[in-house]
Short mmCIF file of C-alpha atoms in Angstrom, two decimals:
data_model
loop_
_atom_site.label_atom_id
_atom_site.label_comp_id
_atom_site.label_asym_id
_atom_site.label_seq_id
_atom_site.Cartn_x
_atom_site.Cartn_y
_atom_site.Cartn_z
CA MET A 1 -124.47 140.93 -17.82
CA PHE A 2 -124.71 139.74 -14.28
CA ARG A 3 -128.28 138.87 -14.87
CA GLN A 4 -127.10 136.21 -17.30
CA ALA A 5 -124.43 134.98 -14.90
CA SER A 6 -126.78 133.09 -12.60
CA ARG A 7 -128.46 131.42 -15.53
CA LEU A 8 -125.13 130.37 -17.01
CA LEU A 9 -123.98 129.11 -13.65
CA ALA A 10 -127.13 127.08 -13.26
CA GLN A 11 -126.65 125.65 -16.72
CA THR A 12 -123.13 124.51 -16.02
CA LEU A 13 -124.28 123.05 -12.73
CA ARG A 14 -127.08 121.19 -14.41
CA ALA A 15 -124.70 119.89 -17.04
CA GLY A 16 -122.42 118.71 -14.25
CA MET A 17 -125.27 116.92 -12.54
CA ARG A 18 -126.41 114.97 -15.56
CA PRO A 19 -123.93 112.07 -15.42
CA PHE A 20 -124.99 111.44 -11.84
CA SER A 21 -128.64 110.99 -12.64
CA SER A 22 -127.98 108.67 -15.54
CA ASP A 23 -125.89 106.51 -13.21
CA LEU A 24 -128.98 105.51 -11.29
CA PRO A 25 -130.74 102.32 -12.29
CA ALA A 26 -133.80 103.01 -14.38
CA ALA A 27 -136.69 104.16 -12.24
CA PRO A 28 -139.30 101.45 -11.86
CA THR A 29 -142.13 102.18 -14.24
CA SER A 30 -145.72 101.50 -13.40
CA ASP A 31 -147.45 98.32 -14.39
CA SER A 32 -147.92 98.51 -18.18
CA ALA A 33 -150.47 95.69 -18.33
CA PHE A 34 -152.58 97.51 -15.79
CA ASN A 35 -152.31 100.80 -17.65
CA GLU A 36 -153.27 99.20 -20.93
CA SER A 37 -156.31 97.42 -19.57
CA TRP A 38 -157.29 100.60 -17.76
CA LYS A 39 -157.14 102.61 -20.96
CA LYS A 40 -159.22 100.00 -22.75
CA VAL A 41 -162.03 100.05 -20.18
CA ILE A 42 -161.90 103.66 -19.00
CA PRO A 43 -160.45 105.77 -21.79
CA ASN A 44 -161.42 109.16 -20.40
CA ILE A 45 -159.61 108.98 -17.05
CA GLU A 46 -155.86 108.83 -16.62
CA PRO A 47 -154.78 105.57 -14.99
CA PRO A 48 -153.97 106.14 -11.32
CA LYS A 49 -150.46 105.83 -10.00
CA THR A 50 -149.39 102.67 -8.22
CA PRO A 51 -146.86 102.31 -5.40
CA SER A 52 -144.10 101.14 -7.72
CA HIS A 53 -144.21 104.60 -9.29
CA PHE A 54 -143.03 106.07 -6.00
CA LEU A 55 -140.76 103.25 -4.90
CA ARG A 56 -137.20 104.28 -4.28
CA PRO A 57 -135.07 102.32 -6.76
CA ARG A 58 -133.45 99.23 -5.29
CA PRO A 59 -129.93 98.13 -6.23
CA ALA A 60 -129.57 95.11 -8.47
CA THR A 61 -128.12 91.88 -7.09
CA PRO A 62 -124.34 92.16 -7.37
CA THR A 63 -122.35 89.21 -8.65
CA SER A 64 -119.88 89.27 -5.77
CA ILE A 65 -120.80 89.67 -2.11
CA PRO A 66 -120.44 93.32 -1.05
CA SER A 67 -118.55 94.19 2.13
CA LYS A 68 -121.45 96.08 3.72
CA ILE A 69 -125.12 95.39 4.20
CA THR A 70 -127.66 98.12 3.41
CA VAL A 71 -130.25 98.53 6.14
CA ASN A 72 -133.63 100.25 5.99
CA PHE A 73 -135.15 100.45 9.44
CA VAL A 74 -138.61 102.03 9.44
CA LEU A 75 -141.25 102.86 12.02
CA PRO A 76 -144.76 104.24 11.38
CA TYR A 77 -143.66 107.70 12.47
CA ALA A 78 -140.07 107.79 11.26
CA SER A 79 -137.39 106.21 9.12
CA GLU A 80 -134.71 105.45 11.68
CA LEU A 81 -132.17 104.18 9.18
CA SER A 82 -132.56 104.81 5.50
CA ALA A 83 -130.29 102.86 3.13
CA LYS A 84 -127.49 102.93 5.67
CA GLU A 85 -124.49 100.74 5.01
CA VAL A 86 -123.37 98.81 8.08
CA ASP A 87 -121.28 95.73 8.84
CA MET A 88 -123.87 93.58 10.58
CA VAL A 89 -127.31 93.67 12.16
CA ILE A 90 -128.65 91.29 14.79
CA ILE A 91 -132.41 90.86 14.52
CA PRO A 92 -134.70 89.50 17.26
CA ALA A 93 -136.57 86.89 15.18
CA THR A 94 -139.18 84.67 16.80
CA THR A 95 -136.83 81.74 16.21
CA GLY A 96 -134.01 83.46 18.11
CA GLN A 97 -131.47 86.22 17.57
CA MET A 98 -130.43 86.29 13.95
CA GLY A 99 -127.18 87.82 12.78
CA VAL A 100 -127.32 89.22 9.27
CA LEU A 101 -124.12 89.78 7.32
CA PRO A 102 -123.75 90.82 3.68
CA GLY A 103 -124.65 87.97 1.34
CA HIS A 104 -127.20 86.45 3.71
CA VAL A 105 -129.71 84.16 2.02
CA PRO A 106 -133.04 85.87 1.25
CA ALA A 107 -135.35 85.50 4.24
CA ILE A 108 -138.56 86.74 5.80
CA ALA A 109 -138.55 86.81 9.58
CA GLU A 110 -141.22 87.67 12.11
CA LEU A 111 -139.86 89.67 14.99
CA LYS A 112 -140.54 89.39 18.70
CA PRO A 113 -139.88 91.96 21.44
CA GLY A 114 -136.11 92.18 21.77
CA ILE A 115 -132.91 93.92 20.89
CA LEU A 116 -131.96 94.98 17.39
CA SER A 117 -128.29 95.82 17.27
CA VAL A 118 -126.65 97.59 14.39
CA HIS A 119 -122.88 97.09 14.12
CA GLU A 120 -120.96 99.68 12.25
CA GLY A 121 -117.21 99.37 12.67
CA ASN A 122 -116.72 99.57 16.42
CA ASP A 123 -119.98 101.40 17.02
CA VAL A 124 -122.93 99.35 18.14
CA THR A 125 -126.37 100.96 18.26
CA LYS A 126 -129.00 99.00 20.14
CA TYR A 127 -132.74 99.44 19.75
CA PHE A 128 -135.50 97.72 21.63
CA LEU A 129 -138.26 96.63 19.21
CA SER A 130 -141.82 95.72 20.10
CA SER A 131 -142.61 93.56 17.08
CA GLY A 132 -142.61 93.60 13.33
CA PHE A 133 -141.06 91.96 10.30
CA ALA A 134 -137.65 91.80 8.70
CA PHE A 135 -136.96 91.03 5.06
CA ILE A 136 -133.49 90.17 3.85
CA HIS A 137 -133.11 90.41 0.10
CA ALA A 138 -130.65 88.73 -2.21
CA ASN A 139 -128.99 92.05 -2.99
CA SER A 140 -127.70 92.41 0.61
CA VAL A 141 -130.45 94.81 1.58
CA ALA A 142 -132.23 94.26 4.88
CA ASP A 143 -135.62 95.90 5.53
CA ILE A 144 -136.70 96.00 9.15
CA ILE A 145 -140.22 97.21 9.92
CA ALA A 146 -141.17 97.66 13.55
CA VAL A 147 -144.27 99.05 15.19
CA GLU A 148 -142.33 100.73 17.96
CA ALA A 149 -138.64 101.05 18.71
CA VAL A 150 -136.50 103.01 21.14
CA GLN A 151 -132.79 103.24 21.64
CA ILE A 152 -131.87 101.13 24.61
CA ASP A 153 -130.20 103.93 26.56
CA HIS A 154 -133.44 105.94 26.48
CA ILE A 155 -135.21 103.37 28.65
CA ASP A 156 -135.52 103.79 32.40
CA PRO A 157 -134.66 100.41 34.04
CA SER A 158 -136.67 101.11 37.17
CA LEU A 159 -139.83 101.76 35.16
CA ALA A 160 -139.28 98.53 33.22
CA GLN A 161 -139.05 96.61 36.52
CA LYS A 162 -142.19 98.29 37.77
CA GLY A 163 -144.05 97.48 34.56
CA LEU A 164 -143.07 93.83 34.81
CA ALA A 165 -144.34 93.61 38.40
CA GLU A 166 -147.58 95.33 37.39
CA PHE A 167 -148.30 92.99 34.48
CA THR A 168 -147.35 89.87 36.49
CA GLN A 169 -149.88 90.94 39.06
CA LYS A 170 -152.46 91.59 36.33
CA LEU A 171 -151.82 88.17 34.81
CA SER A 172 -152.50 86.41 38.09
CA SER A 173 -155.71 88.38 38.66
CA ALA A 174 -157.00 88.15 35.06
CA THR A 175 -160.39 86.50 34.65
CA THR A 176 -161.32 86.68 30.98
CA ASP A 177 -159.27 85.31 28.11
CA LEU A 178 -158.78 88.77 26.63
CA GLU A 179 -157.40 90.19 29.85
CA LYS A 180 -155.16 87.19 30.23
CA ALA A 181 -153.79 87.56 26.71
CA GLU A 182 -153.18 91.28 27.21
CA ALA A 183 -151.39 90.69 30.49
CA GLN A 184 -149.37 87.89 28.90
CA ILE A 185 -148.16 90.25 26.16
CA GLY A 186 -147.29 92.86 28.79
CA VAL A 187 -145.26 90.34 30.77
CA GLU A 188 -143.44 89.12 27.67
CA VAL A 189 -142.50 92.63 26.54
CA HIS A 190 -141.35 93.73 29.96
CA SER A 191 -139.33 90.61 30.70
CA ALA A 192 -137.65 90.96 27.29
CA LEU A 193 -136.98 94.58 28.12
CA ASN A 194 -135.52 93.69 31.51
CA SER A 195 -133.27 91.00 30.14
CA ALA A 196 -132.17 93.39 27.40
CA LEU A 197 -131.29 96.04 29.96
CA SER A 198 -129.39 93.66 32.20
CA GLY A 199 -127.66 91.86 29.31
CA MET B 27 -169.08 160.44 -21.38
CA ALA B 28 -168.61 159.96 -17.69
CA MET B 29 -172.17 160.93 -17.07
CA ALA B 30 -173.33 158.31 -19.55
CA ALA B 31 -171.46 155.66 -17.62
CA VAL B 32 -172.99 156.85 -14.38
CA ARG B 33 -176.45 156.79 -15.84
CA ARG B 34 -175.88 153.28 -17.12
CA GLU B 35 -174.83 152.15 -13.67
CA GLY B 36 -177.86 153.76 -12.19
CA ARG B 37 -180.18 152.03 -14.61
CA ARG B 38 -178.56 148.70 -13.82
CA LEU B 39 -179.27 149.15 -10.15
CA ALA B 40 -182.71 150.62 -10.60
CA PRO B 41 -184.73 147.39 -10.49
CA LEU B 42 -183.05 146.49 -7.23
CA ILE B 43 -184.22 149.56 -5.47
CA SER B 44 -187.47 149.70 -3.63
CA PRO B 45 -189.23 152.95 -2.69
CA GLN B 46 -188.88 152.11 0.98
CA SER B 47 -185.14 152.09 0.87
CA ILE B 48 -185.07 155.43 -0.87
CA THR B 49 -187.04 157.09 1.84
CA ALA B 50 -185.04 155.26 4.46
CA VAL B 51 -181.72 156.53 3.21
CA ARG B 52 -182.42 160.09 2.32
CA PRO B 53 -185.86 161.11 3.50
CA SER B 54 -185.06 164.79 3.93
CA VAL B 55 -183.84 165.46 0.42
CA ILE B 56 -186.55 163.99 -1.77
CA SER B 57 -189.93 162.78 -0.87
CA GLN B 58 -191.45 159.63 -2.30
CA GLU B 59 -193.68 161.43 -4.79
CA GLN B 60 -190.86 163.45 -6.23
CA ALA B 61 -188.61 160.50 -7.01
CA PRO B 62 -190.18 157.97 -9.32
CA LEU B 63 -188.29 154.73 -8.63
CA GLY B 64 -184.57 155.25 -9.02
CA LEU B 65 -184.66 157.76 -11.78
CA ARG B 66 -183.32 160.70 -9.89
CA SER B 67 -181.51 159.26 -6.90
CA ILE B 68 -180.12 155.82 -6.29
CA SER B 69 -179.99 153.99 -3.02
CA THR B 70 -176.66 152.57 -2.01
CA GLN B 71 -178.11 150.41 0.72
CA ILE B 72 -178.22 147.18 -1.27
CA VAL B 73 -174.73 147.49 -2.58
CA ARG B 74 -173.52 148.27 0.92
CA ASN B 75 -175.21 145.17 2.26
CA ARG B 76 -173.69 143.00 -0.41
CA MET B 77 -170.29 144.48 0.24
CA LYS B 78 -170.64 143.66 3.89
CA SER B 79 -171.59 140.07 3.24
CA VAL B 80 -168.81 139.57 0.72
CA LYS B 81 -166.37 141.01 3.23
CA ASN B 82 -167.60 138.56 5.85
CA ILE B 83 -167.27 135.64 3.47
CA GLN B 84 -163.75 136.73 2.69
CA LYS B 85 -162.94 136.82 6.38
CA ILE B 86 -164.25 133.29 6.83
CA THR B 87 -162.38 131.84 3.87
CA LYS B 88 -159.19 133.56 4.98
CA ALA B 89 -159.55 132.06 8.44
CA MET B 90 -160.21 128.61 6.95
CA LYS B 91 -157.13 128.96 4.82
CA MET B 92 -155.03 129.78 7.88
CA VAL B 93 -156.40 126.80 9.77
CA ALA B 94 -155.78 124.47 6.83
CA ALA B 95 -152.24 125.80 6.45
CA SER B 96 -151.34 125.15 10.05
CA LYS B 97 -152.93 121.70 10.02
CA LEU B 98 -151.15 120.93 6.77
CA ARG B 99 -147.77 121.72 8.25
CA ALA B 100 -148.31 119.30 11.13
CA ILE B 101 -149.67 116.48 9.01
CA GLN B 102 -147.22 116.85 6.16
CA VAL B 103 -144.31 115.97 8.42
CA ARG B 104 -146.09 112.86 9.60
CA ALA B 105 -147.06 111.80 6.09
CA GLU B 106 -143.52 112.21 4.86
CA ASN B 107 -142.16 110.24 7.80
CA SER B 108 -144.55 107.40 7.12
CA ARG B 109 -143.46 107.07 3.51
CA GLY B 110 -140.72 104.60 4.40
CA LEU B 111 -143.26 102.23 5.86
CA TRP B 112 -144.76 100.69 2.73
CA GLN B 113 -141.59 100.57 0.64
CA PRO B 114 -140.21 97.27 2.01
CA PHE B 115 -143.53 95.57 1.33
CA THR B 116 -143.62 96.72 -2.25
CA ALA B 117 -140.00 95.70 -2.68
CA LEU B 118 -140.78 92.22 -1.34
CA LEU B 119 -144.29 91.49 -2.58
CA GLY B 120 -144.18 93.62 -5.70
CA ASP B 121 -146.85 95.89 -7.05
CA THR B 122 -149.73 93.96 -8.55
CA PRO B 123 -152.54 96.25 -9.71
CA SER B 124 -153.31 93.99 -12.68
CA VAL B 125 -153.81 90.86 -10.60
CA ASP B 126 -156.87 88.88 -11.63
CA VAL B 127 -158.80 87.57 -8.62
CA LYS B 128 -162.41 86.84 -7.79
CA LYS B 129 -163.17 88.95 -4.75
CA ASN B 130 -162.01 92.50 -5.05
CA VAL B 131 -162.50 94.98 -2.26
CA ILE B 132 -161.98 98.65 -3.04
CA VAL B 133 -161.06 100.73 -0.03
CA THR B 134 -161.92 104.31 -0.91
CA ILE B 135 -160.34 106.91 1.30
CA SER B 136 -161.93 110.36 1.45
CA SER B 137 -162.41 113.19 3.90
CA ASP B 138 -165.24 113.86 6.32
CA LYS B 139 -165.50 117.54 5.51
CA GLY B 140 -166.04 119.29 2.22
CA LEU B 141 -164.65 122.52 0.78
CA CYS B 142 -161.47 120.83 -0.26
CA GLY B 143 -161.42 120.95 -4.03
CA GLY B 144 -161.83 117.82 -6.09
CA ILE B 145 -159.95 115.24 -4.08
CA ASN B 146 -163.00 113.34 -2.88
CA SER B 147 -164.64 113.15 -6.27
CA THR B 148 -161.32 112.02 -7.76
CA SER B 149 -161.08 109.08 -5.42
CA VAL B 150 -164.73 108.19 -6.01
CA LYS B 151 -164.23 108.39 -9.75
CA ILE B 152 -161.15 106.19 -9.60
CA SER B 153 -162.96 103.71 -7.37
CA LYS B 154 -165.86 103.44 -9.77
CA ALA B 155 -163.48 102.99 -12.66
CA LEU B 156 -161.64 100.27 -10.74
CA LYS B 157 -164.92 98.50 -10.14
CA LYS B 158 -165.62 98.60 -13.84
CA LEU B 159 -162.13 97.30 -14.52
CA THR B 160 -162.37 94.39 -12.11
CA ALA B 161 -165.92 93.47 -13.02
CA GLY B 162 -166.56 90.25 -14.87
CA PRO B 163 -168.53 87.03 -14.76
CA ASP B 164 -168.38 85.23 -11.37
CA LYS B 165 -166.38 88.06 -9.90
CA GLU B 166 -167.54 90.44 -7.27
CA THR B 167 -166.33 93.84 -6.20
CA LYS B 168 -167.25 95.50 -2.95
CA TYR B 169 -166.55 98.90 -1.50
CA VAL B 170 -165.22 99.81 1.91
CA VAL B 171 -165.65 103.54 2.33
CA LEU B 172 -163.66 105.72 4.67
CA GLY B 173 -164.98 109.21 5.19
CA GLU B 174 -168.32 110.95 4.86
CA LYS B 175 -167.86 112.51 1.43
CA ALA B 176 -167.13 109.38 -0.59
CA LYS B 177 -169.96 107.63 1.21
CA ALA B 178 -172.42 110.33 0.16
CA GLN B 179 -171.31 110.02 -3.46
CA LEU B 180 -171.12 106.23 -3.64
CA ILE B 181 -174.38 105.57 -1.83
CA ARG B 182 -176.29 107.12 -4.72
CA ASP B 183 -175.67 104.47 -7.33
CA SER B 184 -173.89 101.57 -5.65
CA LYS B 185 -175.52 101.32 -2.29
CA LYS B 186 -175.73 97.54 -2.36
CA ASP B 187 -172.02 97.19 -2.99
CA ILE B 188 -170.91 99.11 0.08
CA GLU B 189 -169.80 96.52 2.57
CA LEU B 190 -168.58 98.81 5.29
CA SER B 191 -168.34 102.52 5.82
CA ILE B 192 -166.32 104.25 8.45
CA THR B 193 -166.51 107.93 9.26
CA GLU B 194 -165.07 110.40 11.74
CA LEU B 195 -161.62 108.98 11.31
CA GLN B 196 -159.88 112.28 11.84
CA LYS B 197 -161.50 113.32 15.07
CA ASN B 198 -158.26 112.63 16.87
CA PRO B 199 -154.86 113.04 15.27
CA LEU B 200 -154.13 109.92 13.23
CA ASN B 201 -151.83 107.40 14.80
CA TYR B 202 -150.72 103.91 13.91
CA THR B 203 -152.61 102.18 16.72
CA GLN B 204 -155.90 103.69 15.63
CA VAL B 205 -155.33 102.81 11.99
CA SER B 206 -154.32 99.25 12.78
CA VAL B 207 -157.50 98.77 14.81
CA LEU B 208 -159.39 100.07 11.78
CA ALA B 209 -157.48 97.74 9.46
CA ASP B 210 -158.31 94.84 11.76
CA ASP B 211 -161.98 95.82 11.61
CA ILE B 212 -161.93 95.81 7.83
CA LEU B 213 -160.11 92.49 7.62
CA LYS B 214 -162.53 90.84 10.01
CA ASN B 215 -165.68 92.02 8.28
CA VAL B 216 -164.76 91.68 4.64
CA GLU B 217 -163.86 88.66 2.54
CA TYR B 218 -161.25 89.49 -0.03
CA ASP B 219 -158.68 88.17 -2.45
CA ALA B 220 -157.31 91.60 -3.22
CA LEU B 221 -157.72 94.87 -1.40
CA ARG B 222 -157.29 97.95 -3.52
CA ILE B 223 -156.72 101.11 -1.55
CA VAL B 224 -157.64 104.29 -3.42
CA PHE B 225 -156.27 107.55 -2.08
CA ASN B 226 -154.77 110.86 -3.12
CA LYS B 227 -151.04 110.93 -2.67
CA PHE B 228 -149.74 114.28 -1.58
CA GLN B 229 -147.13 115.68 -3.91
CA SER B 230 -147.26 119.39 -3.29
CA VAL B 231 -149.83 121.86 -2.00
CA VAL B 232 -151.38 122.10 -5.44
CA SER B 233 -150.92 118.60 -6.85
CA PHE B 234 -152.30 115.32 -5.64
CA LEU B 235 -151.86 112.04 -7.45
CA PRO B 236 -154.69 109.53 -7.34
CA THR B 237 -153.05 106.27 -6.34
CA VAL B 238 -154.11 102.64 -6.08
CA ALA B 239 -152.21 100.35 -3.73
CA THR B 240 -152.94 96.64 -3.92
CA VAL B 241 -152.75 94.22 -1.00
CA LEU B 242 -153.28 90.54 -1.77
CA SER B 243 -154.68 87.92 0.55
CA PRO B 244 -152.23 85.18 1.66
CA GLU B 245 -153.87 82.65 -0.66
CA ALA B 246 -153.63 85.00 -3.61
CA VAL B 247 -149.98 85.68 -2.77
CA GLU B 248 -149.21 81.96 -2.75
CA LYS B 249 -151.06 81.41 -5.99
CA GLU B 250 -149.19 84.26 -7.67
CA ALA B 251 -145.86 83.02 -6.32
CA GLU B 252 -146.52 79.53 -7.67
CA SER B 253 -147.53 80.77 -11.08
CA GLY B 254 -144.33 82.80 -11.32
CA GLY B 255 -144.83 86.27 -12.68
CA LYS B 256 -144.16 89.20 -10.41
CA LEU B 257 -144.10 87.30 -7.16
CA GLY B 258 -142.02 84.44 -8.53
CA GLU B 259 -139.05 85.51 -6.44
CA LEU B 260 -140.95 85.04 -3.21
CA ASP B 261 -140.27 81.31 -3.22
CA SER B 262 -136.55 81.91 -2.95
CA TYR B 263 -137.05 83.52 0.47
CA GLU B 264 -136.51 81.45 3.57
CA ILE B 265 -139.31 81.95 6.04
CA GLU B 266 -138.42 82.07 9.71
CA GLY B 267 -140.82 81.86 12.61
CA GLY B 268 -144.41 80.72 12.67
CA GLU B 269 -145.66 77.17 12.30
CA THR B 270 -146.31 77.17 8.60
CA LYS B 271 -145.58 79.36 5.64
CA SER B 272 -149.21 80.33 5.23
CA GLU B 273 -149.37 81.52 8.83
CA VAL B 274 -146.43 83.84 8.29
CA LEU B 275 -147.91 85.04 5.02
CA GLN B 276 -151.20 85.72 6.79
CA ASN B 277 -149.44 87.83 9.43
CA LEU B 278 -147.41 89.52 6.75
CA GLY B 279 -150.48 90.36 4.68
CA GLU B 280 -152.33 91.83 7.63
CA PHE B 281 -149.31 93.84 8.69
CA GLN B 282 -148.86 95.05 5.13
CA PHE B 283 -152.46 96.19 4.97
CA SER B 284 -152.21 98.16 8.20
CA CYS B 285 -148.96 99.80 7.11
CA VAL B 286 -150.21 100.69 3.63
CA LEU B 287 -153.49 101.95 5.04
CA PHE B 288 -151.66 104.07 7.60
CA ASN B 289 -149.63 105.77 4.94
CA ALA B 290 -152.66 106.12 2.65
CA VAL B 291 -154.79 107.74 5.34
CA LEU B 292 -152.04 110.19 6.20
CA GLU B 293 -151.36 111.06 2.57
CA ASN B 294 -155.05 111.61 1.96
CA ALA B 295 -155.44 113.79 5.04
CA CYS B 296 -152.44 115.78 3.89
CA SER B 297 -153.90 116.19 0.40
CA GLU B 298 -157.19 117.25 1.95
CA GLN B 299 -155.59 120.07 3.90
CA GLY B 300 -153.53 121.13 0.91
CA ALA B 301 -156.57 121.15 -1.36
CA ARG B 302 -158.59 123.06 1.20
CA MET B 303 -155.83 125.59 1.55
CA SER B 304 -155.65 126.29 -2.17
CA ALA B 305 -159.43 126.28 -2.53
CA MET B 306 -159.80 128.77 0.29
CA ASP B 307 -156.99 130.85 -1.10
CA SER B 308 -158.68 131.18 -4.46
CA SER B 309 -162.06 131.89 -2.92
CA SER B 310 -160.65 134.68 -0.76
CA ARG B 311 -159.08 136.09 -3.88
CA ASN B 312 -162.40 135.88 -5.70
CA ALA B 313 -164.15 137.57 -2.80
CA GLY B 314 -161.53 140.32 -2.97
CA ASP B 315 -162.17 140.83 -6.69
CA MET B 316 -165.88 140.94 -6.13
CA LEU B 317 -165.45 143.43 -3.34
CA ASP B 318 -163.41 145.66 -5.63
CA ARG B 319 -166.13 145.58 -8.25
CA LEU B 320 -168.84 146.31 -5.73
CA THR B 321 -166.86 149.20 -4.27
CA LEU B 322 -166.53 150.69 -7.72
CA THR B 323 -170.26 150.40 -8.30
CA TYR B 324 -170.97 151.85 -4.90
CA ASN B 325 -168.75 154.87 -5.45
CA ARG B 326 -170.16 155.50 -8.90
CA THR B 327 -173.71 155.38 -7.65
CA ARG B 328 -172.93 157.72 -4.82
CA GLN B 329 -171.23 160.11 -7.17
CA ALA B 330 -174.19 159.92 -9.55
CA SER B 331 -176.66 160.86 -6.85
CA ILE B 332 -174.50 163.75 -5.71
CA THR B 333 -174.27 165.00 -9.27
CA THR B 334 -178.01 164.75 -9.74
CA GLU B 335 -178.63 166.76 -6.60
CA LEU B 336 -176.19 169.43 -7.68
CA ILE B 337 -177.84 169.72 -11.06
CA GLU B 338 -181.23 170.05 -9.38
CA ILE B 339 -180.03 172.83 -7.13
CA ILE B 340 -178.22 174.70 -9.86
CA SER B 341 -181.03 174.46 -12.35
CA GLY B 342 -183.48 175.52 -9.69
CA ALA B 343 -181.37 178.54 -8.84
CA SER B 344 -180.92 179.55 -12.47
CA ALA B 345 -184.66 179.23 -13.03
CA LEU B 346 -185.30 181.66 -10.17
CA GLU B 347 -182.68 184.11 -11.42
CA GLY B 348 -183.90 183.98 -14.98
#
């Protein structure tokens, strides 16, 4: 009798779960035109999957502006924030710091070394980004992709100062164009880092 | 009944046995003249040798399985962490496998080492099929091959189409810097309208999904956006930074390629380890089965020879008595 109990319990659980899964927007299906043309040319191999098959479903554009903005903040080695709802993010775009609130117009922004701050109620989390891109979508979702990012309180100010001095020295002694460009990048990153730490 | 089985076993082994081995094993009991080739006594030397070699093979495959399992654990975490990386790009630029452009470049990702099931031949097969799919008048399709195994398979029939091949990618643990240097190399050396990255996406230790990710060149993106379709929404985005829109799109495309390639390389490496693990697991199991069979044969043969000797002694004794 008890053997059946777990099965029954699982069944009731599954039945309870069902309404949740049907709430989700329909999962994005793979490209049907591609699949059809694939089957026409190569009938004996299954068409391969495409990224949209694995894409996490995105919310549809709401008619009214929501109160929170959904942020995805990804790095090559981690997803720092994944679909987190916050009040505001400030992005270090190449054109200047850019505040993003819910209902922001869709935009694509290139990022420069600087501070990304995430405002959530009274909490402010600050990250220092090296570079990357930010996409703001019409459905109040912001995607921020950075190559490298650290929380600002994990940075040692004295090392940042030292790095700046080192690269300034390298810039003055650089002979080739490549060296000069490398030193220039180093100086830019470190001066941004220093101003972020002092600011 | 049992004796019949023993005799059958003995006959099966008989052709394997040479007179030398008989004398080598049991020289004191029977001399060469008395035992005409495996009729009376059976050498167990050959079976013993085979058992030893099978046991050694089993040891090796077990060790390889262990190594693959520990590598898999390390790389699986990294692959799963990198999965967030390509999602924003697909959300923004869409997924366009059916795009119709002139210059297609197929980036086939494979492993450097073999013994990992069918993942390399799957990606080669998919790449060849993609080439067939994108072929047409005044269109050209080129390959960029990553990894030794796909190169060996593709070089056979499409040598002239291989634009670039890169091997020994996994000498050091994969990191983003390394992959972006690689992506830069590919972008510099290859002219493309669409890059199609073929890899095996890791789903579980036993299942890998062949996947094609498409990255369009900035010009192709603009053309698609103008013609509406999947990228029609792109025009509604405001573009910040950079001098012109095309410059930003160029940067975006290159960044997209490096990010997608990074994830693809990690997924493929993860699939490789998973496939190797299951392949090695099944081959150690097979070696175990084979060892069991050989042990059975060995014991039967030994028993048969003991029985034969006993019969000889007893019949000899009874002949003397009688």
